[in-house]
Structures are given as structure tokens and as C-alpha cells.
Short mmCIF file of C-alpha atoms in Angstrom, two decimals:
data_model
loop_
_atom_site.label_atom_id
_atom_site.label_comp_id
_atom_site.label_asym_id
_atom_site.label_seq_id
_atom_site.Cartn_x
_atom_site.Cartn_y
_atom_site.Cartn_z
CA MET A 227 -24.94 -34.10 9.31
CA PRO A 228 -28.45 -33.69 10.84
CA GLU A 229 -30.45 -30.85 11.20
CA ARG A 230 -30.05 -28.58 14.69
CA SER A 231 -33.81 -28.18 15.67
CA TRP A 232 -35.13 -24.72 16.40
CA TRP A 233 -36.52 -24.58 19.00
CA GLY A 234 -35.39 -27.31 21.59
CA TRP A 235 -32.30 -29.91 22.19
CA GLY A 236 -29.91 -30.50 19.88
CA THR A 237 -31.59 -32.39 16.82
CA ASP A 238 -35.02 -33.82 15.62
CA THR A 239 -33.55 -37.31 14.47
CA GLY A 240 -31.72 -37.73 18.24
CA ALA A 241 -35.03 -36.73 19.85
CA LEU A 242 -37.24 -39.00 21.08
CA SER A 243 -40.01 -41.63 19.20
CA ASP A 244 -43.09 -41.31 19.87
CA GLU A 245 -43.36 -45.06 21.98
CA GLU A 246 -41.23 -43.57 24.18
CA VAL A 247 -42.69 -39.55 24.46
CA GLU A 248 -46.24 -42.34 24.94
CA GLY A 249 -44.33 -43.84 28.17
CA ILE A 250 -43.26 -41.09 29.91
CA ALA A 251 -47.22 -39.90 29.05
CA GLU A 252 -47.98 -42.93 31.43
CA VAL A 253 -46.21 -41.72 34.48
CA LEU A 254 -47.04 -38.83 34.33
CA ARG A 255 -50.86 -40.10 34.11
CA ARG A 256 -49.55 -43.13 36.68
CA ARG A 257 -47.52 -40.33 39.19
CA PHE A 258 -48.95 -36.94 38.52
CA GLY A 259 -52.62 -37.79 37.47
CA VAL A 260 -52.70 -35.89 34.57
CA GLU A 261 -53.84 -36.41 31.09
CA ALA A 262 -50.83 -34.84 28.90
CA ARG A 263 -51.69 -33.74 25.84
CA ARG A 264 -48.56 -33.40 23.37
CA ARG A 265 -48.03 -30.11 22.13
CA ARG A 266 -46.05 -29.69 18.92
CA PRO A 267 -44.09 -26.54 18.08
CA PRO A 268 -44.88 -24.21 14.70
CA ALA A 269 -43.30 -24.85 11.47
CA VAL A 270 -40.80 -22.00 10.82
CA SER A 271 -42.90 -20.75 8.45
CA GLN A 272 -45.73 -20.09 10.93
CA LEU A 273 -43.75 -17.68 12.94
CA ASP A 274 -44.96 -14.17 13.00
CA LEU A 275 -41.86 -13.07 13.29
CA PRO A 276 -41.08 -8.94 13.10
CA ALA A 277 -39.61 -7.84 10.81
CA PRO A 278 -36.13 -6.78 10.67
CA ARG A 279 -34.48 -3.55 12.12
CA VAL A 280 -31.95 -2.85 10.56
CA SER A 281 -29.92 -4.55 7.05
CA PRO A 282 -25.91 -5.24 7.07
CA PRO A 283 -24.31 -3.77 4.61
CA ARG A 284 -22.46 -4.43 2.08
CA SER A 285 -19.00 -5.68 2.57
CA LEU A 286 -21.24 -7.51 5.17
CA ALA A 287 -23.81 -9.50 3.33
CA GLU A 288 -21.71 -12.45 1.98
CA ILE A 289 -22.07 -13.24 5.89
CA ALA A 290 -24.99 -12.81 6.50
CA SER A 291 -28.18 -14.07 7.02
CA MET A 292 -31.90 -12.63 7.07
CA SER A 293 -33.85 -16.00 7.17
CA ALA A 294 -36.83 -17.14 9.41
CA GLN A 295 -35.02 -20.80 9.62
CA ASP A 296 -31.84 -18.63 11.49
CA ARG A 297 -34.29 -15.62 13.27
CA ALA A 298 -35.59 -17.81 14.70
CA GLY A 299 -32.33 -20.12 15.59
CA HIS A 300 -31.13 -17.92 17.25
CA ALA A 301 -33.46 -16.48 18.86
CA MET A 302 -33.29 -17.90 22.59
CA GLY A 303 -30.96 -20.44 24.20
CA LYS A 304 -32.63 -24.88 25.33
CA ALA A 305 -33.77 -23.27 28.92
CA PHE A 306 -37.56 -24.77 30.06
CA ARG A 307 -38.73 -21.30 29.62
CA ASP A 308 -37.41 -20.92 26.07
CA VAL A 309 -38.90 -24.56 25.00
CA VAL A 310 -42.29 -23.24 26.17
CA ARG A 311 -41.81 -19.70 24.46
CA ALA A 312 -40.51 -21.94 21.38
CA LEU A 313 -43.73 -23.89 21.48
CA ARG A 314 -46.00 -21.24 22.24
CA GLY A 315 -44.73 -19.61 18.76
CA GLN A 316 -44.14 -16.58 21.15
CA LEU A 317 -40.02 -15.37 20.41
CA ASP A 318 -40.32 -11.91 22.10
CA HIS A 319 -36.36 -10.83 20.28
CA PRO A 320 -34.99 -12.42 17.11
CA PRO A 321 -32.17 -11.17 15.75
CA ASP A 322 -32.27 -8.89 12.90
CA ALA A 323 -29.65 -10.80 11.26
CA VAL A 324 -27.63 -13.42 11.58
CA LEU A 325 -23.80 -12.89 10.46
CA ARG A 326 -21.39 -15.86 10.53
CA PRO A 327 -17.80 -14.74 10.18
CA ARG A 328 -15.02 -16.76 9.14
CA THR A 329 -12.16 -14.86 9.74
CA GLU A 330 -11.14 -12.89 12.24
CA ALA A 331 -10.78 -9.56 10.66
CA GLU A 332 -15.46 -10.69 9.69
CA VAL A 333 -15.62 -10.70 13.49
CA ALA A 334 -13.96 -7.23 13.71
CA ALA A 335 -16.09 -5.64 10.75
CA VAL A 336 -18.71 -6.89 12.59
CA LEU A 337 -18.02 -5.03 15.34
CA ASP A 338 -16.94 -1.95 13.79
CA TRP A 339 -19.98 -1.67 11.82
CA CYS A 340 -22.52 -2.47 14.75
CA SER A 341 -20.88 0.58 17.01
CA SER A 342 -21.25 2.82 14.36
CA ALA A 343 -24.81 2.01 14.02
CA GLY A 344 -25.60 1.49 17.30
CA ILE A 345 -26.63 -2.04 17.14
CA ALA A 346 -26.26 -5.18 19.89
CA ALA A 347 -23.56 -7.73 19.17
CA VAL A 348 -25.25 -11.05 20.90
CA PRO A 349 -22.56 -13.87 19.78
CA TYR A 350 -23.20 -17.04 19.31
CA GLY A 351 -21.91 -20.55 19.71
CA GLY A 352 -23.64 -23.93 20.10
CA GLY A 353 -26.82 -22.30 21.13
CA SER A 354 -27.35 -24.30 24.29
CA SER A 355 -27.18 -21.73 26.90
CA VAL A 356 -30.11 -21.98 29.84
CA VAL A 357 -29.59 -18.56 30.96
CA GLY A 358 -30.80 -16.21 28.21
CA GLY A 359 -27.23 -15.57 27.35
CA VAL A 360 -27.42 -15.46 23.20
CA GLU A 361 -30.97 -14.18 23.61
CA PRO A 362 -30.88 -10.57 22.20
CA ASP A 363 -32.88 -9.15 24.69
CA VAL A 364 -31.47 -5.36 24.51
CA GLY A 365 -34.15 -2.95 25.34
CA GLU A 366 -34.63 -0.41 23.27
CA ASP A 367 -31.22 1.90 23.36
CA TYR A 368 -30.61 -0.52 20.11
CA ALA A 369 -30.87 -0.12 16.26
CA GLY A 370 -31.73 -3.38 16.43
CA ALA A 371 -29.84 -6.57 17.55
CA VAL A 372 -27.70 -8.76 15.64
CA SER A 373 -26.06 -12.32 16.14
CA VAL A 374 -22.95 -13.25 15.68
CA ASP A 375 -22.69 -16.41 15.54
CA LEU A 376 -18.84 -18.30 15.33
CA GLY A 377 -19.75 -21.70 13.96
CA ALA A 378 -17.50 -20.98 10.71
CA LEU A 379 -14.56 -20.19 13.13
CA ASP A 380 -14.22 -24.32 13.45
CA GLN A 381 -9.94 -26.27 13.65
CA VAL A 382 -6.84 -27.00 15.61
CA LEU A 383 -5.42 -24.15 14.27
CA GLU A 384 -1.85 -25.82 15.58
CA ILE A 385 -0.82 -28.69 18.39
CA ASP A 386 2.49 -28.79 19.98
CA GLU A 387 2.73 -32.14 21.43
CA VAL A 388 5.50 -31.38 23.49
CA SER A 389 3.58 -28.69 25.95
CA GLN A 390 0.49 -30.91 25.28
CA ALA A 391 -1.74 -28.21 24.58
CA ALA A 392 -3.33 -26.58 21.40
CA ARG A 393 -4.56 -23.62 19.88
CA VAL A 394 -8.21 -23.27 18.61
CA GLN A 395 -10.49 -21.33 16.87
CA ALA A 396 -13.40 -20.34 19.57
CA GLY A 397 -16.64 -21.89 17.12
CA VAL A 398 -15.09 -26.00 17.22
CA LEU A 399 -17.80 -28.25 18.70
CA GLY A 400 -17.51 -30.64 21.02
CA PRO A 401 -17.23 -33.64 18.89
CA SER A 402 -15.39 -32.26 16.05
CA LEU A 403 -12.94 -30.84 18.40
CA GLU A 404 -12.23 -33.87 20.32
CA ALA A 405 -11.88 -35.51 16.14
CA GLN A 406 -9.48 -33.09 15.23
CA LEU A 407 -6.81 -33.89 18.24
CA ARG A 408 -7.39 -37.76 18.60
CA PRO A 409 -4.85 -38.44 15.26
CA ALA A 410 -2.75 -36.45 17.71
CA GLY A 411 -3.46 -39.32 21.02
CA LEU A 412 -4.62 -35.96 22.68
CA THR A 413 -7.85 -34.86 24.39
CA LEU A 414 -9.16 -31.62 26.26
CA ARG A 415 -10.99 -34.20 28.72
CA HIS A 416 -14.21 -31.10 28.74
CA PHE A 417 -17.62 -32.80 28.28
CA PRO A 418 -20.44 -30.99 29.84
CA GLN A 419 -23.87 -32.28 29.16
CA SER A 420 -23.90 -29.67 26.29
CA PHE A 421 -20.58 -31.50 24.49
CA GLU A 422 -22.30 -32.33 20.86
CA PHE A 423 -24.01 -28.86 20.43
CA SER A 424 -21.28 -26.26 22.33
CA THR A 425 -18.16 -25.08 21.19
CA LEU A 426 -14.94 -24.05 22.84
CA GLY A 427 -15.48 -20.06 23.18
CA GLY A 428 -18.98 -20.98 24.78
CA TRP A 429 -16.89 -22.48 27.41
CA VAL A 430 -14.52 -19.85 27.76
CA ALA A 431 -16.83 -17.24 27.94
CA THR A 432 -19.29 -18.96 30.55
CA ARG A 433 -17.01 -21.44 32.41
CA ALA A 434 -18.32 -23.64 31.78
CA GLY A 435 -18.03 -27.23 33.86
CA GLY A 436 -16.47 -30.79 31.99
CA HIS A 437 -16.20 -34.37 32.95
CA PHE A 438 -13.47 -34.36 36.20
CA ALA A 439 -15.90 -34.68 39.35
CA THR A 440 -12.51 -33.70 41.08
CA GLY A 441 -9.50 -31.53 40.24
CA PRO A 442 -9.24 -29.91 37.21
CA THR A 443 -12.91 -29.40 35.50
CA HIS A 444 -13.76 -26.22 35.11
CA ILE A 445 -12.48 -25.21 32.11
CA ASP A 446 -10.57 -22.36 33.44
CA ASP A 447 -8.02 -25.07 34.74
CA LEU A 448 -7.74 -25.82 30.79
CA VAL A 449 -7.22 -22.89 29.18
CA GLU A 450 -2.80 -20.96 28.39
CA ALA A 451 -4.09 -17.92 26.27
CA LEU A 452 -7.14 -16.28 24.89
CA ARG A 453 -7.03 -14.19 21.14
CA VAL A 454 -10.36 -11.75 21.76
CA VAL A 455 -12.04 -9.22 18.90
CA THR A 456 -13.46 -6.31 21.28
CA PRO A 457 -15.03 -3.57 19.36
CA ALA A 458 -11.92 -0.95 21.38
CA GLY A 459 -9.37 -3.40 18.94
CA THR A 460 -7.96 -7.33 19.57
CA LEU A 461 -6.08 -8.73 21.99
CA GLU A 462 -3.81 -11.49 22.94
CA THR A 463 -2.09 -12.63 25.96
CA ARG A 464 0.47 -14.71 26.14
CA ARG A 465 0.61 -18.58 26.69
CA LEU A 466 3.16 -19.43 29.63
CA PRO A 467 2.01 -22.36 32.86
CA GLY A 468 1.38 -19.60 35.27
CA SER A 469 2.37 -15.91 36.14
CA GLY A 470 2.30 -13.68 39.29
CA ALA A 471 2.31 -10.53 36.81
CA GLY A 472 -0.49 -9.17 37.88
CA PRO A 473 -4.58 -9.57 37.90
CA SER A 474 -4.94 -12.29 35.00
CA PRO A 475 -5.84 -10.69 31.44
CA ASP A 476 -7.30 -14.39 30.98
CA ARG A 477 -9.49 -14.52 33.65
CA LEU A 478 -11.29 -10.96 32.80
CA PHE A 479 -12.31 -12.05 29.67
CA LEU A 480 -13.08 -16.22 31.51
CA GLY A 481 -17.19 -16.38 32.12
CA SER A 482 -16.93 -13.01 30.33
CA GLU A 483 -20.78 -14.17 28.17
CA GLY A 484 -19.59 -11.63 24.93
CA SER A 485 -19.90 -8.85 27.30
CA LEU A 486 -16.34 -7.55 26.88
CA GLY A 487 -16.02 -9.06 22.94
CA VAL A 488 -15.78 -11.62 21.26
CA ILE A 489 -13.65 -14.71 21.81
CA THR A 490 -11.74 -16.23 18.67
CA GLU A 491 -8.78 -18.08 19.46
CA ALA A 492 -7.93 -20.00 23.08
CA TRP A 493 -4.59 -22.05 23.58
CA VAL A 494 -6.39 -25.20 25.67
CA ARG A 495 -4.07 -27.69 27.79
CA LEU A 496 -4.17 -31.15 26.63
CA ARG A 497 -3.79 -34.25 27.84
CA PRO A 498 -3.16 -38.47 26.70
CA ARG A 499 -6.27 -39.89 26.24
CA PRO A 500 -7.21 -42.24 29.14
CA ARG A 501 -6.20 -46.17 28.49
CA PHE A 502 -6.95 -46.78 32.17
CA ARG A 503 -10.19 -47.22 34.24
CA ALA A 504 -11.75 -48.37 37.30
CA GLY A 505 -14.32 -47.82 39.69
CA GLY A 506 -17.57 -48.62 40.39
CA SER A 507 -21.17 -47.61 42.09
CA CYS A 508 -21.97 -47.68 45.91
CA ARG A 509 -25.50 -47.39 47.78
CA PHE A 510 -25.78 -45.10 51.01
CA PRO A 511 -29.56 -45.12 52.89
CA ASP A 512 -30.18 -41.31 52.03
CA PHE A 513 -28.15 -38.45 50.10
CA LEU A 514 -27.23 -36.62 53.25
CA ALA A 515 -24.66 -39.58 54.36
CA GLY A 516 -23.46 -39.80 51.38
CA ALA A 517 -22.53 -36.41 51.40
CA GLN A 518 -20.12 -37.30 53.66
CA ALA A 519 -18.70 -40.20 52.17
CA VAL A 520 -18.06 -37.56 49.19
CA ARG A 521 -16.52 -35.40 51.25
CA ALA A 522 -14.24 -38.12 52.36
CA LEU A 523 -13.29 -38.88 49.03
CA ALA A 524 -13.22 -35.12 48.35
CA GLN A 525 -10.58 -34.19 51.43
CA SER A 526 -8.74 -37.53 50.31
CA GLY A 527 -6.41 -37.03 47.59
CA LEU A 528 -7.55 -39.57 45.61
CA MET A 529 -9.28 -37.59 42.84
CA PRO A 530 -11.35 -38.91 41.20
CA ALA A 531 -12.75 -38.83 37.80
CA ASN A 532 -16.22 -38.84 38.69
CA CYS A 533 -17.52 -38.84 41.24
CA ARG A 534 -21.81 -37.92 41.09
CA LEU A 535 -23.76 -38.70 44.07
CA VAL A 536 -27.30 -38.78 42.82
CA ASP A 537 -30.30 -38.42 45.19
CA PRO A 538 -32.69 -41.47 45.75
CA ALA A 539 -35.85 -39.33 44.01
CA GLU A 540 -33.03 -39.12 40.87
CA ALA A 541 -31.92 -42.72 40.93
CA GLN A 542 -35.16 -44.25 40.37
CA VAL A 543 -36.53 -41.59 38.20
CA ASN A 544 -32.73 -42.58 36.05
CA GLY A 545 -33.47 -46.04 36.49
CA ILE A 546 -30.36 -46.70 38.83
CA GLY A 547 -31.99 -47.02 42.16
CA ASP A 548 -35.16 -47.85 43.60
CA GLY A 549 -36.03 -44.68 45.21
CA HIS A 550 -35.27 -45.61 48.67
CA GLU A 551 -31.29 -45.37 48.52
CA ALA A 552 -28.25 -43.00 47.52
CA VAL A 553 -26.31 -43.56 44.77
CA LEU A 554 -22.34 -42.78 44.13
CA LEU A 555 -20.38 -42.88 41.13
CA VAL A 556 -17.03 -43.37 41.00
CA GLY A 557 -14.71 -43.23 38.66
CA PHE A 558 -10.22 -43.11 38.12
CA GLU A 559 -8.78 -42.92 34.94
CA SER A 560 -4.42 -42.31 33.91
CA ALA A 561 -3.55 -42.38 30.72
CA ASP A 562 0.26 -43.05 32.51
CA HIS A 563 -0.50 -45.68 35.09
CA PRO A 564 -3.35 -48.97 35.83
CA VAL A 565 -5.97 -47.17 39.02
CA THR A 566 -6.61 -50.06 40.70
CA ALA A 567 -4.93 -48.84 43.75
CA TRP A 568 -7.07 -45.55 43.90
CA ALA A 569 -10.04 -47.38 43.49
CA ALA A 570 -9.24 -49.74 46.19
CA ARG A 571 -8.67 -46.88 48.15
CA ALA A 572 -12.21 -45.27 47.56
CA GLU A 573 -14.17 -48.38 47.92
CA GLU A 574 -12.40 -49.07 51.22
CA LEU A 575 -13.50 -45.29 52.22
CA VAL A 576 -17.14 -45.14 51.46
CA ARG A 577 -17.69 -48.35 53.30
CA ASP A 578 -16.27 -47.01 56.66
CA HIS A 579 -18.70 -43.88 55.97
CA GLY A 580 -21.28 -46.77 55.37
CA GLY A 581 -21.37 -47.18 51.98
CA VAL A 582 -22.23 -50.35 50.45
CA PRO A 583 -20.33 -50.81 47.20
CA GLU A 584 -21.07 -52.90 44.34
CA GLY A 585 -19.10 -55.69 42.84
CA SER A 586 -15.57 -55.04 42.80
CA TRP A 587 -14.31 -51.61 41.94
CA THR A 588 -10.98 -53.04 41.04
CA GLY A 589 -11.50 -55.67 37.63
CA GLY A 590 -12.43 -53.13 35.30
CA GLU A 591 -9.54 -51.96 34.21
CA ALA A 592 -10.48 -50.75 30.70
CA THR A 593 -9.39 -48.44 28.09
CA ALA A 594 -11.13 -45.54 27.48
CA GLU A 595 -12.36 -46.86 24.14
CA ALA A 596 -14.01 -50.15 25.01
CA ALA A 597 -14.41 -49.85 28.80
CA PRO A 598 -15.53 -53.37 29.67
CA GLY A 599 -15.80 -52.97 32.66
CA ARG A 600 -18.05 -49.87 33.22
CA PRO A 601 -20.39 -50.73 35.84
CA ASP A 602 -23.87 -50.99 35.31
CA ALA A 603 -24.89 -48.54 37.70
CA SER A 604 -22.99 -46.17 35.42
CA ALA A 605 -23.75 -47.45 31.77
CA ALA A 606 -27.29 -46.66 33.17
CA TRP A 607 -26.21 -43.15 34.64
CA ARG A 608 -24.56 -42.15 31.35
CA ASP A 609 -27.25 -42.82 29.03
CA ALA A 610 -30.06 -41.03 31.14
CA PHE A 611 -27.48 -38.44 31.52
CA LEU A 612 -26.56 -37.93 27.59
CA ARG A 613 -30.20 -38.54 26.91
CA ALA A 614 -32.08 -36.52 29.62
CA PRO A 615 -32.07 -32.67 27.65
CA TYR A 616 -34.36 -34.58 24.76
CA VAL A 617 -36.85 -36.39 27.62
CA ARG A 618 -37.09 -32.13 28.88
CA ASP A 619 -38.65 -31.15 26.06
CA VAL A 620 -40.26 -34.19 25.54
CA LEU A 621 -41.90 -33.17 29.28
CA VAL A 622 -42.13 -29.93 28.50
CA GLN A 623 -44.22 -30.82 25.50
CA LEU A 624 -46.47 -32.93 27.74
CA GLY A 625 -47.97 -30.13 29.90
CA MET A 626 -44.81 -29.95 33.09
CA VAL A 627 -43.13 -27.85 35.09
CA CYS A 628 -39.30 -29.19 35.00
CA GLU A 629 -36.23 -27.28 35.00
CA THR A 630 -32.50 -27.14 36.39
CA PHE A 631 -30.60 -25.40 39.26
CA GLU A 632 -27.15 -25.19 40.72
CA THR A 633 -24.89 -23.93 42.84
CA ALA A 634 -21.96 -24.47 45.15
CA VAL A 635 -21.19 -24.18 48.89
CA THR A 636 -18.61 -25.26 51.10
CA TRP A 637 -19.23 -28.20 53.08
CA ASP A 638 -19.74 -27.10 56.17
CA ARG A 639 -22.69 -25.20 54.74
CA PHE A 640 -24.29 -27.43 52.54
CA GLU A 641 -26.60 -29.14 54.43
CA HIS A 642 -28.23 -25.92 55.67
CA LEU A 643 -27.90 -24.85 51.90
CA HIS A 644 -30.41 -27.56 50.96
CA ALA A 645 -32.30 -27.95 52.94
CA THR A 646 -33.15 -24.51 52.66
CA VAL A 647 -32.58 -24.34 49.15
CA THR A 648 -35.93 -27.79 49.57
CA GLU A 649 -38.31 -26.31 52.07
CA ALA A 650 -38.13 -22.97 49.46
CA VAL A 651 -39.36 -24.89 46.29
CA ARG A 652 -41.72 -26.63 47.92
CA GLY A 653 -43.07 -23.72 49.92
CA ALA A 654 -43.19 -22.40 45.95
CA LEU A 655 -44.26 -25.04 44.82
CA GLU A 656 -47.72 -25.20 47.03
CA GLU A 657 -48.45 -21.42 45.82
CA VAL A 658 -47.80 -21.58 42.43
CA GLY A 659 -50.68 -25.07 42.83
CA ALA A 660 -48.02 -27.24 41.81
CA GLY A 661 -47.03 -28.98 45.46
CA THR A 662 -47.30 -32.55 44.00
CA GLY A 663 -43.81 -32.04 42.04
CA VAL A 664 -40.53 -33.71 42.60
CA LEU A 665 -37.46 -32.29 43.16
CA THR A 666 -34.06 -33.74 43.74
CA CYS A 667 -30.67 -33.11 44.16
CA ARG A 668 -27.30 -34.61 42.95
CA PHE A 669 -23.71 -32.93 42.93
CA THR A 670 -22.28 -32.86 39.93
CA HIS A 671 -18.78 -31.23 40.90
CA VAL A 672 -16.32 -31.92 44.41
CA TYR A 673 -13.97 -30.06 46.11
CA PRO A 674 -12.26 -30.60 48.77
CA ASP A 675 -14.11 -27.43 50.16
CA GLY A 676 -17.33 -27.96 49.42
CA PRO A 677 -19.72 -29.19 46.97
CA ALA A 678 -21.98 -28.41 43.34
CA PRO A 679 -25.41 -29.66 44.52
CA TYR A 680 -27.36 -29.34 41.29
CA PHE A 681 -31.27 -29.65 41.27
CA THR A 682 -34.31 -30.99 39.44
CA LEU A 683 -37.53 -30.00 39.40
CA VAL A 684 -40.30 -31.76 37.64
CA ALA A 685 -43.60 -30.66 38.56
CA PRO A 686 -46.84 -30.59 36.98
CA GLY A 687 -48.23 -26.76 34.85
CA ARG A 688 -51.39 -25.14 35.01
CA GLU A 689 -52.17 -24.81 31.61
CA GLY A 690 -50.35 -20.86 29.79
CA ALA A 691 -49.54 -20.26 33.33
CA GLU A 692 -46.15 -22.19 32.50
CA LEU A 693 -43.81 -19.18 32.87
CA GLU A 694 -45.11 -18.06 35.83
CA GLN A 695 -45.67 -21.04 37.93
CA TRP A 696 -41.10 -21.22 37.17
CA ASP A 697 -40.17 -17.90 37.05
CA THR A 698 -41.92 -17.77 41.30
CA VAL A 699 -40.30 -21.14 41.91
CA LYS A 700 -37.03 -20.12 40.11
CA ALA A 701 -36.50 -16.20 42.69
CA ALA A 702 -37.65 -18.99 45.99
CA ALA A 703 -34.70 -21.12 44.87
CA GLN A 704 -32.42 -18.35 44.00
CA GLU A 705 -32.81 -16.79 47.14
CA ALA A 706 -32.89 -19.39 49.35
CA VAL A 707 -29.07 -20.62 47.63
CA LEU A 708 -28.35 -16.61 48.42
CA ALA A 709 -29.35 -16.57 51.78
CA ALA A 710 -27.54 -20.12 52.68
CA GLY A 711 -23.93 -18.57 51.42
CA GLY A 712 -24.49 -20.64 47.98
CA THR A 713 -23.31 -18.75 44.06
CA VAL A 714 -26.06 -18.40 42.28
CA THR A 715 -24.69 -20.34 39.88
CA HIS A 716 -21.81 -23.03 39.52
CA HIS A 717 -21.75 -24.02 35.66
CA HIS A 718 -24.57 -22.74 34.10
CA ALA A 719 -23.26 -18.69 33.21
CA VAL A 720 -24.72 -15.33 34.56
CA GLY A 721 -26.92 -14.92 31.20
CA ARG A 722 -29.94 -13.06 31.93
CA VAL A 723 -31.62 -14.77 34.23
CA HIS A 724 -29.66 -14.52 36.83
CA ARG A 725 -28.40 -10.92 36.76
CA PRO A 726 -30.56 -9.85 40.05
CA TRP A 727 -28.96 -12.25 42.47
CA TYR A 728 -25.56 -11.66 40.50
CA ASP A 729 -25.64 -8.14 41.06
CA ARG A 730 -25.98 -9.50 45.19
CA GLN A 731 -23.46 -11.77 44.76
CA ARG A 732 -20.14 -9.95 43.73
CA PRO A 733 -18.64 -6.74 45.31
CA ALA A 734 -20.41 -3.20 44.01
CA LEU A 735 -16.55 -1.99 43.88
CA PHE A 736 -16.54 -5.53 41.54
CA GLY A 737 -19.41 -4.16 39.70
CA ALA A 738 -17.93 -0.62 38.67
CA ALA A 739 -14.76 -2.22 37.87
CA LEU A 740 -16.21 -4.48 35.66
CA GLN A 741 -17.93 -1.59 33.64
CA ALA A 742 -15.00 0.64 33.73
CA ALA A 743 -13.16 -2.43 31.46
CA LYS A 744 -16.58 -2.57 29.89
CA ALA A 745 -16.09 1.24 29.17
CA THR A 746 -12.83 1.05 27.98
CA LEU A 747 -12.54 -2.46 25.40
CA ASP A 748 -16.54 -1.78 24.41
CA PRO A 749 -17.10 2.05 24.26
CA ALA A 750 -20.34 1.89 22.53
CA TRP A 751 -21.81 -0.77 24.94
CA VAL A 752 -22.54 -2.77 22.04
CA CYS A 753 -21.43 -6.50 23.33
CA ASN A 754 -24.11 -8.34 24.15
CA PRO A 755 -26.03 -6.06 26.50
CA GLY A 756 -27.97 -6.06 29.61
CA VAL A 757 -25.44 -9.54 30.45
CA LEU A 758 -23.48 -8.70 33.06
CA VAL A 759 -23.43 -5.11 33.67
CA ASP A 760 -25.43 -2.35 32.20
CA LYS A 761 -24.85 0.99 31.05
CA PRO A 762 -24.48 3.38 33.74
#
């Protein structure tokens, strides 16, 4: 199995070739007039890591590591700020140790030790966080900090084929989960961009968004029950298809980001693997025109599995457009019946809103495995989507400021939000001396009452000041999002990065209630301090 990169996305073997990197450098020369020099990360042996402040007790020694490789690999997530610091060899908050519990009892033992010794415990799944959620940045009130890596808890323990559900350990990575479900002909069908390098527990803890652009898309919709180890004890929620019995205990831990305890298992809702597909792509004169068609689709009841609207600039960057038209990608799928009728109605609907479909949307019935009828634009988009994190790392190596931010807003506020955020970001780029930067937008998910716009920024960085440049732009973007009625995050989670704006978005009384819940479940306040709530 290829080794994970300690500093960037994915694996070293999955990274772009030297030829691809040079091609990107040439594009940057033409577009921004910059002579990009590729920076290389230091070897782990060259890192100046502080000595561990704590040492695990003998009872945990078998599952503990204090190696430089493990500490470096668990020091940060995979955001722009993380990659820049890693390239500099600047690991601000490495864990003192990495613990890999193999059983739920060992998870409890780790939390017992941390609680008694005043050590922060930061749960770690696949490490793909882009909001500082796995970085042990816990302040000075702790004797130390450890990363609790759930990777050894990676099994599908039970499959209920009658109810179409499975009991799964939280540390399983996406590909392994699907491989274990495949013999039963079932799938979770939750494919975030981080799918290959993220875990079920991480999806649940961060309320991740997955494959479906409409309908059941957040992991919230797919969780049937949870099992959580907290410092105060272990709890398990009841398996039910639905319940009206008071506030949901599952909802308390969905999105809790390790601040209330460690999710060790989940019962998740499955579905048969899809056999039928249809759909296609469509072009619009501009992004806002496409948004009107998407709103009609979202409110039509057709429930497309894929409904990605990409603005002209992003379409060009990803090889599916010429930079003058927005592109809409629509797909339907089913395990039970042909979906050509749904695709045909969708094609008719987008035509009614000024879209120009490409080819026939009803000629692509295919199995999920083969999908020979997938339109070229969809295939090109999928390839670019999966490679995007590796491309981002290269852009950062070449000195660019390159990052994403996302939100969700109701349809009546969307145009205002889009204009407000665009103006704020462009103003911030001018302020930091990166006014030639490119800002793009796409919809990742759509609901009957609103879309989830996802913005991508690429701008020339100023050597040594890239973090300050991004922090200025990020703050401007988040302020604009809040002012325009959006959420501070749709599926990237809160972590430490979004805390200042999350505190303002949530009602003050809810914040106090969350503090009270944490005080009950985590009396010593050792579970991922700094995420979601602070000790009063």
C-alpha cells in the first residue's frame, strides 16, 4: 500500500509527475507573469520537532508511537495553511505521541489517561481536515497533546441486509468500507472528494457532504445509530428508521468534531449498488442563468444524483469549457429502474431555462461499473475533481495562494451572496497585492430551498507572506458570507479555522448548552480543546 504523504495530499505515488508540474508552471507564467520556483518539503529527519512533553504509560506503550514520522504526519490537516507550513518545515503543534487503539476498551483507556494527566486527546481519522480540526493546537493549559488515530478500527462488523444497514467501525477509510460492502451488493454511496483518504468516523464527526447533489447527501441522512466513547463513559444510541422521542442523541454527536468524545462505531443506512444511469451536460451563457435552471431542477422533485453547476472560469480550468459559458452536469442513477424518463424531463427543463444540452441525455443507460454513456464533460470533470487536491499542492509549491471555501444559502439570497462574496474577495486580493487572482464558483449540492456555492481561489503569492495573504482573504470571505445570510461552512466543518465566525452564527444560548454538554461528557475538557467550544 502506498505510504501517505506527511506534508501534502494523498500519497507520493499519486502526486503529479515532473512533466505535469512544469506544464502547470508554464500556465502560471502565461496567466500571472510569475516565474514559479518549485519548493520541496524537508525530509522528516530534517524537521526540528520539540521533544515530547509526555510519555504514554506502560499499559498503552504497545499502541503508542513517538516517532518523528508519526508525529509529523499527525501534526496538521491538509488545508492551504497546513501545506505552506509543512513546506517551510514549520510544524507549530505536533502531537507528543500518536496512539492507535485497536479496541473500544483501548480508546477508553486512552481517554482515562488523558483525563487524569491533563493531556489533550485529538481524534484522528484520515487527516484530511482543511479547518484545523486535527491539529493539536490546544493552548498552554495542558500537560501535552496526543493524536488518537482510529485507523485500526476499520471493519464492517455486521450487515443487516433486510434493513439495508451495516454496523461499521469508525476508522475505516472510504475505499475499504465500499470493498467490504460490495459482496452484499450494497453501498453507502457517500463519496466526498476526500473519499480515498477519510474515514467514516471523520465523516460523522464533521457532518461531511457526499456523492448526492440532492436528497440524502450529508452523512447525517445516512446515520442510523452511533456508539461513542466519552471520558464520562460509553453511550450507544438506538437503531431506528426515525423517532420523535425528544432531541436526537445522534444529532448531538454529528458534527461534534471529537469535542465530546470519540465515535467508535456507526450503524449506517445502505442502498443497493446502482445499475442504471442517464444524464448529460448543458451550457449556459453565464453562471446566474445556470443557477435559475438548477433551482428549477432542485424544486422539481426529480432528485438528480449529480447536479453540478460550474462557472465559466472553473469550467475552463477543468477542461470542460472555453471560459465563456457556465456548464451544468446532471446525472440520475438507480438500482431498481431505468432513469431515462427523469433525464428526459431534466433535459426539457434546462432547455426551458435557456440551457443548451450537449447530446442526448437519455442514451447513457449503463451499469455503475462501466458507465460507457457518461458524457465527455462529466468524465473530464470527474477526473479533474479527483486530481484537484494534488494540483492544489503543486500550486502551493509553486508559490501560489490556492484554497477553497464553501457555504450554503437560500435561493432568495443567493445572487446577493455571490456578488457580495465576489466583491469582498476581490477587494481583499487587491489589499494583499494579488489583484490578478482568479476566483471561481460552483455548486456542490443543491436543495429545494437553496444551493451550496463552493469558491476556489488561485492568486500569486508573495514569498514569505502567503499565510498572511490568505488569512486576509479568508476573513473577508467569511465576513461577507455571514453578512449575506450564508453559513460559515456547508461541509468542511468548523474546526479551529471557522471558530470565530461559528461563534457568531450559532445562538448564544445554544453555545452555552453545548458547553454544558461538554462539561458533562468530558469533565476534564481534554477532548479536542479549541474546537466548537471553550472552557468557561
